[in-house]
Amino acid sequence: MYARLFGTDGVRGVVNENLNPEFIVRLAQAIGTYFQQGSRLLVGRDARAGNEYIVRLVEGCLIAAGHKVFDAGELPTPALQYNIRNRGFDGGVMVTASHNPPQYSGLKVVMADGVEAPREVEEEIEKIFWETRFRRVKWFMLQRGFHVISDARDFYVNGILEKVDVEKIRSRGFRVVADCANNVGALTTPYLLRKLGVKVMSVNSHLSPIPYREPEPVPENLRDTAAIVRDLNFDLGVAHDGDADRAIFIDDRGRVIPGDRSATLLCRHLVVNRGEREPARVVTAVSSSTVIEDVLRELGIEVVWTKVGSVGIARKMMKIGAIAGFEENGGFMYPPHQYVRDGGMSLALMLELLATEKVKLSELVDALPKAYLIKTKVPISSREEAERAVEEVRKRFRNIRQINIDGVKGIGDDFWFLVRPSGTEPLLRIFVEARSEEKAKELLDEIMRVVKEVLKK
Ligand code: MG
C-alpha cells in the first residue's frame, strides 16, 4: 500500500509549501504516465496564486510523457469537463483547489467522459508516483507547437443555453447578483446571464488570488452579497466556489438557501415542468436532507442515497441512471448536460424554474417542508473509536429506518440525523434536522450522550 495523495476531490496543498515545484513535477509525470501514450489531454486552471506556473509544469510533464497537450486557459472546472467530454479529448487536468482557502491549489484528473478520476485510477497514479516509474518518450516523439483552445468558455456556455428555454427566461427580465468568489466563475456566469436576458450585478468578480471573501459559498461568507440582493430588490443571487462547480442561491429576501433545498426545487422542476420522469431516480449523498424524499415521493421519483463525495454520486448516476444528482453544498448534476457538478447549469435551470412558475424564489423555499438543521463535529482519536461511536448510535436508534453506507443516517417521521467519521480529518461529523429547533436540540443531546459514552472508555 502506498501513501495517499488524492483527497475527496483531487490532490490539494498550500502553494510553495507542500504543493511545490518538485512535488508538482513528480505528480504530473505520474499522471502523464497513467494516460496511454499519445493521448489528447486538455488542461485548465482557476485564478489562484501560483496556478500560472503550476499549469506550465503540468503541461510540460504531460508533453514529456508523450501526449498532445491542449491549453484551455482560465475557466470553471465544469467548463473544462464539458470540453473534454464533448470535443473528443482523452482526459485532462484541472489546476484548482475548489472551495479551499486562497493559499491552496491542487490538481484534479478528469477522464474522457468528463468525470473526475475514480479511486482506482487515483491509486494507479499514486503507485506510479511512489515507484517513480515515469514514461519519457524518445525525443522525436515529443509534441511540436503549443495548442491553445481559445473558445472553451464559449463552447461551455453555449452548451448550457442549448438545454434551457432561453426565450422563456429572457421574457422575464430577471435581475440577478452573481458572486463569483473572485475566480473563474466570473469568466462565464455574468456572460451566461446576459445571454439569458438577465440584468447582472457582478460582485467579487474581478479575478484575484487574494479574494474579497473566502471561496466556500457558505452563509458566513455571503453576508454582504445577501444584503445586496435583499436591499436592492434583486430577484435572486448566485454564489460560486473558486472553480464554479457549485451554485448556492440567495433568495429575494436575502436568505442563503442550503444546497439540498435548491436542489430539491430543481429536481421538482425537472419532473413537473420539464416532464423528465425517466429514469425515475435522483441520487444524493447521505448528508443531504430527507426533504428530497418528502417532495419526490408523491411524484413517483425514488431517492438513491450514496456515500459523501461527488465522484461517487456521478458514477452511481452513470451506472443506474437518474434525472439528477446533487450534494448539499450546492453541487448539482444534470445528466443531459454532463455527469458533474455544474454551477452555471444549475443557475440556468433555476431561472427557467422561476420563469415557468412565475413565482419568487422565497415563495418556493417557504413552500418546502420546514426543518431546523444543526451541524456539529466531535474530535476523535482514531478511526476505530469513530466506528464504535457509530455502532452505538446504530444500536440506540435501532427502531427507526437507517441507512448504513457512510456512518449511520437515521430517519424518523419528522427528523433525521447523520453520524459519520470525516474522510479527511480526525472528527466525527454530526448532522441533525427536525421540524423545530427544540426537537433538533433534543435529538442532538441524545446522540451526544451516546457518543460521549464511547469516547470516555
Ligand atoms: Mg468546486
PDB file of C-alpha atoms in Angstrom, residues 94-273:
ATOM      1  CA  MET A  94      -7.760  20.962 -13.834  1.00  0.00           C
ATOM      2  CA  VAL A  95      -5.498  23.079 -11.635  1.00  0.00           C
ATOM      3  CA  THR A  96      -7.720  24.231  -8.772  1.00  0.00           C
ATOM      4  CA  ALA A  97      -8.396  23.881  -5.068  1.00  0.00           C
ATOM      5  CA  SER A  98     -12.148  24.399  -5.492  1.00  0.00           C
ATOM      6  CA  HIS A  99     -13.576  25.892  -2.265  1.00  0.00           C
ATOM      7  CA  ASN A 100     -10.368  25.706  -0.161  1.00  0.00           C
ATOM      8  CA  PRO A 101      -8.818  28.885   1.326  1.00  0.00           C
ATOM      9  CA  PRO A 102      -6.809  31.039  -1.116  1.00  0.00           C
ATOM     10  CA  GLN A 103      -3.347  29.741  -0.180  1.00  0.00           C
ATOM     11  CA  TYR A 104      -4.297  26.310  -1.569  1.00  0.00           C
ATOM     12  CA  SER A 105      -4.187  24.947  -5.073  1.00  0.00           C
ATOM     13  CA  GLY A 106      -4.365  21.449  -6.453  1.00  0.00           C
ATOM     14  CA  LEU A 107      -4.710  19.055  -9.362  1.00  0.00           C
ATOM     15  CA  LYS A 108      -7.844  17.256 -10.438  1.00  0.00           C
ATOM     16  CA  VAL A 109      -7.607  14.457 -13.010  1.00  0.00           C
ATOM     17  CA  VAL A 110     -10.521  14.256 -15.450  1.00  0.00           C
ATOM     18  CA  MET A 111     -11.352  11.200 -17.559  1.00  0.00           C
ATOM     19  CA  ALA A 112     -12.558  11.146 -21.198  1.00  0.00           C
ATOM     20  CA  ASP A 113     -16.200  11.074 -20.017  1.00  0.00           C
ATOM     21  CA  GLY A 114     -15.654  14.426 -18.278  1.00  0.00           C
ATOM     22  CA  VAL A 115     -15.951  12.983 -14.768  1.00  0.00           C
ATOM     23  CA  GLU A 116     -13.171  13.141 -12.176  1.00  0.00           C
ATOM     24  CA  ALA A 117     -10.973  10.048 -11.976  1.00  0.00           C
ATOM     25  CA  PRO A 118     -12.414   7.204  -9.883  1.00  0.00           C
ATOM     26  CA  ARG A 119     -10.457   5.974  -6.863  1.00  0.00           C
ATOM     27  CA  GLU A 120      -8.883   3.048  -8.817  1.00  0.00           C
ATOM     28  CA  VAL A 121      -7.273   5.492 -11.245  1.00  0.00           C
ATOM     29  CA  GLU A 122      -6.020   7.665  -8.391  1.00  0.00           C
ATOM     30  CA  GLU A 123      -4.451   4.586  -6.793  1.00  0.00           C
ATOM     31  CA  GLU A 124      -2.721   3.714 -10.047  1.00  0.00           C
ATOM     32  CA  ILE A 125      -1.343   7.262 -10.298  1.00  0.00           C
ATOM     33  CA  GLU A 126      -0.197   7.134  -6.657  1.00  0.00           C
ATOM     34  CA  LYS A 127       1.598   3.839  -7.336  1.00  0.00           C
ATOM     35  CA  ILE A 128       3.443   5.323 -10.339  1.00  0.00           C
ATOM     36  CA  PHE A 129       4.285   8.403  -8.222  1.00  0.00           C
ATOM     37  CA  TRP A 130       5.821   6.445  -5.342  1.00  0.00           C
ATOM     38  CA  GLU A 131       7.630   3.972  -7.608  1.00  0.00           C
ATOM     39  CA  THR A 132       8.843   6.884  -9.811  1.00  0.00           C
ATOM     40  CA  ARG A 133       8.127   4.796 -12.913  1.00  0.00           C
ATOM     41  CA  PHE A 134       7.782   7.695 -15.324  1.00  0.00           C
ATOM     42  CA  ARG A 135       7.428   7.309 -19.061  1.00  0.00           C
ATOM     43  CA  ARG A 136       9.609   9.679 -21.073  1.00  0.00           C
ATOM     44  CA  VAL A 137       9.214   9.279 -24.808  1.00  0.00           C
ATOM     45  CA  LYS A 138      12.002   9.447 -27.387  1.00  0.00           C
ATOM     46  CA  TRP A 139      12.940  12.964 -28.464  1.00  0.00           C
ATOM     47  CA  PHE A 140      11.382  12.658 -31.918  1.00  0.00           C
ATOM     48  CA  MET A 141       8.004  11.718 -30.388  1.00  0.00           C
ATOM     49  CA  LEU A 142       7.632  14.991 -28.491  1.00  0.00           C
ATOM     50  CA  GLN A 143       4.782  17.341 -29.358  1.00  0.00           C
ATOM     51  CA  ARG A 144       5.769  20.297 -31.517  1.00  0.00           C
ATOM     52  CA  GLY A 145       3.952  23.590 -31.149  1.00  0.00           C
ATOM     53  CA  PHE A 146       1.639  24.669 -28.380  1.00  0.00           C
ATOM     54  CA  HIS A 147      -2.100  24.157 -28.765  1.00  0.00           C
ATOM     55  CA  VAL A 148      -4.488  26.679 -27.279  1.00  0.00           C
ATOM     56  CA  ILE A 149      -8.245  26.123 -27.192  1.00  0.00           C
ATOM     57  CA  SER A 150      -9.406  29.707 -27.149  1.00  0.00           C
ATOM     58  CA  ASP A 151     -13.180  29.118 -27.261  1.00  0.00           C
ATOM     59  CA  ALA A 152     -13.517  26.616 -24.395  1.00  0.00           C
ATOM     60  CA  ARG A 153     -15.620  29.004 -22.282  1.00  0.00           C
ATOM     61  CA  ASP A 154     -17.960  29.936 -25.153  1.00  0.00           C
ATOM     62  CA  PHE A 155     -18.375  26.278 -26.049  1.00  0.00           C
ATOM     63  CA  TYR A 156     -19.424  25.550 -22.453  1.00  0.00           C
ATOM     64  CA  VAL A 157     -21.846  28.483 -22.132  1.00  0.00           C
ATOM     65  CA  ASN A 158     -23.471  27.589 -25.463  1.00  0.00           C
ATOM     66  CA  GLY A 159     -23.859  24.016 -24.207  1.00  0.00           C
ATOM     67  CA  ILE A 160     -25.873  25.313 -21.233  1.00  0.00           C
ATOM     68  CA  LEU A 161     -28.016  27.606 -23.396  1.00  0.00           C
ATOM     69  CA  GLU A 162     -28.991  24.632 -25.564  1.00  0.00           C
ATOM     70  CA  LYS A 163     -30.518  22.873 -22.542  1.00  0.00           C
ATOM     71  CA  VAL A 164     -32.932  25.548 -21.303  1.00  0.00           C
ATOM     72  CA  ASP A 165     -35.796  27.600 -22.692  1.00  0.00           C
ATOM     73  CA  VAL A 166     -33.835  30.781 -23.369  1.00  0.00           C
ATOM     74  CA  GLU A 167     -36.805  32.764 -24.703  1.00  0.00           C
ATOM     75  CA  LYS A 168     -38.921  31.996 -21.662  1.00  0.00           C
ATOM     76  CA  ILE A 169     -36.139  33.148 -19.317  1.00  0.00           C
ATOM     77  CA  ARG A 170     -35.395  36.247 -21.437  1.00  0.00           C
ATOM     78  CA  SER A 171     -39.044  37.278 -21.351  1.00  0.00           C
ATOM     79  CA  ARG A 172     -38.901  37.707 -17.585  1.00  0.00           C
ATOM     80  CA  GLY A 173     -36.085  40.264 -17.478  1.00  0.00           C
ATOM     81  CA  PHE A 174     -34.639  38.930 -14.218  1.00  0.00           C
ATOM     82  CA  ARG A 175     -32.236  40.933 -12.063  1.00  0.00           C
ATOM     83  CA  VAL A 176     -29.524  38.757 -10.526  1.00  0.00           C
ATOM     84  CA  VAL A 177     -26.452  39.282  -8.351  1.00  0.00           C
ATOM     85  CA  ALA A 178     -23.560  36.986  -9.348  1.00  0.00           C
ATOM     86  CA  ASP A 179     -20.893  36.489  -6.666  1.00  0.00           C
ATOM     87  CA  CYS A 180     -18.019  34.666  -8.341  1.00  0.00           C
ATOM     88  CA  ALA A 181     -15.579  34.421  -5.393  1.00  0.00           C
ATOM     89  CA  ASN A 182     -13.032  36.482  -7.397  1.00  0.00           C
ATOM     90  CA  ASN A 183     -12.393  33.448  -9.508  1.00  0.00           C
ATOM     91  CA  VAL A 184     -13.200  31.765 -12.816  1.00  0.00           C
ATOM     92  CA  GLY A 185     -16.992  31.794 -12.442  1.00  0.00           C
ATOM     93  CA  ALA A 186     -16.577  35.480 -13.326  1.00  0.00           C
ATOM     94  CA  LEU A 187     -15.461  34.445 -16.820  1.00  0.00           C
ATOM     95  CA  THR A 188     -18.651  32.558 -17.656  1.00  0.00           C
ATOM     96  CA  THR A 189     -21.557  33.264 -15.267  1.00  0.00           C
ATOM     97  CA  PRO A 190     -22.147  37.003 -15.970  1.00  0.00           C
ATOM     98  CA  TYR A 191     -21.833  36.214 -19.693  1.00  0.00           C
ATOM     99  CA  LEU A 192     -24.307  33.320 -19.417  1.00  0.00           C
ATOM    100  CA  LEU A 193     -26.727  35.571 -17.530  1.00  0.00           C
ATOM    101  CA  ARG A 194     -26.560  38.306 -20.155  1.00  0.00           C
ATOM    102  CA  LYS A 195     -27.329  35.719 -22.855  1.00  0.00           C
ATOM    103  CA  LEU A 196     -30.409  34.868 -20.781  1.00  0.00           C
ATOM    104  CA  GLY A 197     -31.561  38.474 -20.850  1.00  0.00           C
ATOM    105  CA  VAL A 198     -30.715  38.977 -17.185  1.00  0.00           C
ATOM    106  CA  LYS A 199     -29.572  42.294 -15.739  1.00  0.00           C
ATOM    107  CA  VAL A 200     -26.472  41.246 -13.833  1.00  0.00           C
ATOM    108  CA  MET A 201     -24.703  42.868 -10.952  1.00  0.00           C
ATOM    109  CA  SER A 202     -21.367  41.084 -10.527  1.00  0.00           C
ATOM    110  CA  VAL A 203     -19.788  41.196  -7.105  1.00  0.00           C
ATOM    111  CA  ASN A 204     -16.430  39.687  -6.123  1.00  0.00           C
ATOM    112  CA  SER A 205     -15.953  39.157  -9.822  1.00  0.00           C
ATOM    113  CA  HIS A 206     -12.544  40.588 -10.663  1.00  0.00           C
ATOM    114  CA  LEU A 207     -10.027  37.751 -10.818  1.00  0.00           C
ATOM    115  CA  SER A 208      -7.791  37.922  -7.791  1.00  0.00           C
ATOM    116  CA  PRO A 209      -5.568  35.432  -5.996  1.00  0.00           C
ATOM    117  CA  ILE A 210      -6.466  37.330  -2.830  1.00  0.00           C
ATOM    118  CA  PRO A 211     -10.267  37.101  -2.875  1.00  0.00           C
ATOM    119  CA  TYR A 212     -12.581  39.511  -1.106  1.00  0.00           C
ATOM    120  CA  ARG A 213     -14.363  36.599   0.513  1.00  0.00           C
ATOM    121  CA  GLU A 214     -13.345  33.037   1.394  1.00  0.00           C
ATOM    122  CA  PRO A 215     -14.004  30.751  -1.607  1.00  0.00           C
ATOM    123  CA  GLU A 216     -16.514  28.466   0.119  1.00  0.00           C
ATOM    124  CA  PRO A 217     -20.092  29.652  -0.577  1.00  0.00           C
ATOM    125  CA  VAL A 218     -21.468  29.247   2.949  1.00  0.00           C
ATOM    126  CA  PRO A 219     -23.745  31.752   4.734  1.00  0.00           C
ATOM    127  CA  GLU A 220     -20.981  33.287   6.885  1.00  0.00           C
ATOM    128  CA  ASN A 221     -19.015  34.183   3.720  1.00  0.00           C
ATOM    129  CA  LEU A 222     -22.036  35.565   1.852  1.00  0.00           C
ATOM    130  CA  ARG A 223     -23.423  38.180   4.262  1.00  0.00           C
ATOM    131  CA  ASP A 224     -22.513  41.181   2.079  1.00  0.00           C
ATOM    132  CA  THR A 225     -23.815  39.580  -1.094  1.00  0.00           C
ATOM    133  CA  ALA A 226     -27.067  38.550   0.602  1.00  0.00           C
ATOM    134  CA  ALA A 227     -27.550  42.128   1.865  1.00  0.00           C
ATOM    135  CA  ILE A 228     -27.158  43.467  -1.693  1.00  0.00           C
ATOM    136  CA  VAL A 229     -29.748  41.014  -3.040  1.00  0.00           C
ATOM    137  CA  ARG A 230     -32.229  41.937  -0.315  1.00  0.00           C
ATOM    138  CA  ASP A 231     -31.670  45.699  -0.065  1.00  0.00           C
ATOM    139  CA  LEU A 232     -31.544  46.392  -3.795  1.00  0.00           C
ATOM    140  CA  ASN A 233     -34.537  44.140  -4.545  1.00  0.00           C
ATOM    141  CA  PHE A 234     -32.866  41.623  -6.819  1.00  0.00           C
ATOM    142  CA  ASP A 235     -34.778  38.508  -7.885  1.00  0.00           C
ATOM    143  CA  LEU A 236     -32.015  36.305  -6.589  1.00  0.00           C
ATOM    144  CA  GLY A 237     -28.299  35.939  -6.024  1.00  0.00           C
ATOM    145  CA  VAL A 238     -25.978  33.147  -7.060  1.00  0.00           C
ATOM    146  CA  ALA A 239     -22.649  32.446  -5.341  1.00  0.00           C
ATOM    147  CA  HIS A 240     -19.963  30.118  -6.618  1.00  0.00           C
ATOM    148  CA  ASP A 241     -16.953  28.478  -5.027  1.00  0.00           C
ATOM    149  CA  GLY A 242     -13.492  29.014  -6.527  1.00  0.00           C
ATOM    150  CA  ASP A 243     -13.936  26.775  -9.565  1.00  0.00           C
ATOM    151  CA  ALA A 244     -17.674  27.418 -10.050  1.00  0.00           C
ATOM    152  CA  ASP A 245     -18.900  23.862  -9.936  1.00  0.00           C
ATOM    153  CA  ARG A 246     -21.118  24.859  -7.018  1.00  0.00           C
ATOM    154  CA  ALA A 247     -24.005  27.322  -7.111  1.00  0.00           C
ATOM    155  CA  ILE A 248     -25.553  28.484  -3.875  1.00  0.00           C
ATOM    156  CA  PHE A 249     -28.668  30.616  -4.254  1.00  0.00           C
ATOM    157  CA  ILE A 250     -29.761  33.643  -2.257  1.00  0.00           C
ATOM    158  CA  ASP A 251     -33.478  34.345  -2.373  1.00  0.00           C
ATOM    159  CA  ASP A 252     -35.161  37.735  -2.843  1.00  0.00           C
ATOM    160  CA  ARG A 253     -35.371  38.103   0.937  1.00  0.00           C
ATOM    161  CA  GLY A 254     -31.595  37.749   1.264  1.00  0.00           C
ATOM    162  CA  ARG A 255     -31.637  34.237   2.690  1.00  0.00           C
ATOM    163  CA  VAL A 256     -28.827  31.878   1.690  1.00  0.00           C
ATOM    164  CA  ILE A 257     -30.625  28.694   0.598  1.00  0.00           C
ATOM    165  CA  PRO A 258     -28.997  25.380   1.596  1.00  0.00           C
ATOM    166  CA  GLY A 259     -27.891  23.419  -1.462  1.00  0.00           C
ATOM    167  CA  ASP A 260     -30.164  20.447  -0.763  1.00  0.00           C
ATOM    168  CA  ARG A 261     -33.206  22.782  -0.716  1.00  0.00           C
ATOM    169  CA  SER A 262     -32.360  24.454  -4.036  1.00  0.00           C
ATOM    170  CA  ALA A 263     -31.565  21.021  -5.499  1.00  0.00           C
ATOM    171  CA  THR A 264     -34.962  19.750  -4.325  1.00  0.00           C
ATOM    172  CA  LEU A 265     -36.629  22.640  -6.153  1.00  0.00           C
ATOM    173  CA  LEU A 266     -34.614  21.917  -9.294  1.00  0.00           C
ATOM    174  CA  CYS A 267     -35.458  18.196  -9.200  1.00  0.00           C
ATOM    175  CA  ARG A 268     -39.154  19.008  -8.868  1.00  0.00           C
ATOM    176  CA  HIS A 269     -38.809  21.442 -11.812  1.00  0.00           C
ATOM    177  CA  LEU A 270     -37.292  18.715 -13.978  1.00  0.00           C
ATOM    178  CA  VAL A 271     -40.181  16.370 -13.232  1.00  0.00           C
ATOM    179  CA  VAL A 272     -43.162  18.720 -13.076  1.00  0.00           C
ATOM    180  CA  ASN A 273     -42.282  21.438 -15.600  1.00  0.00           C
TER     181      ASN A 273
END
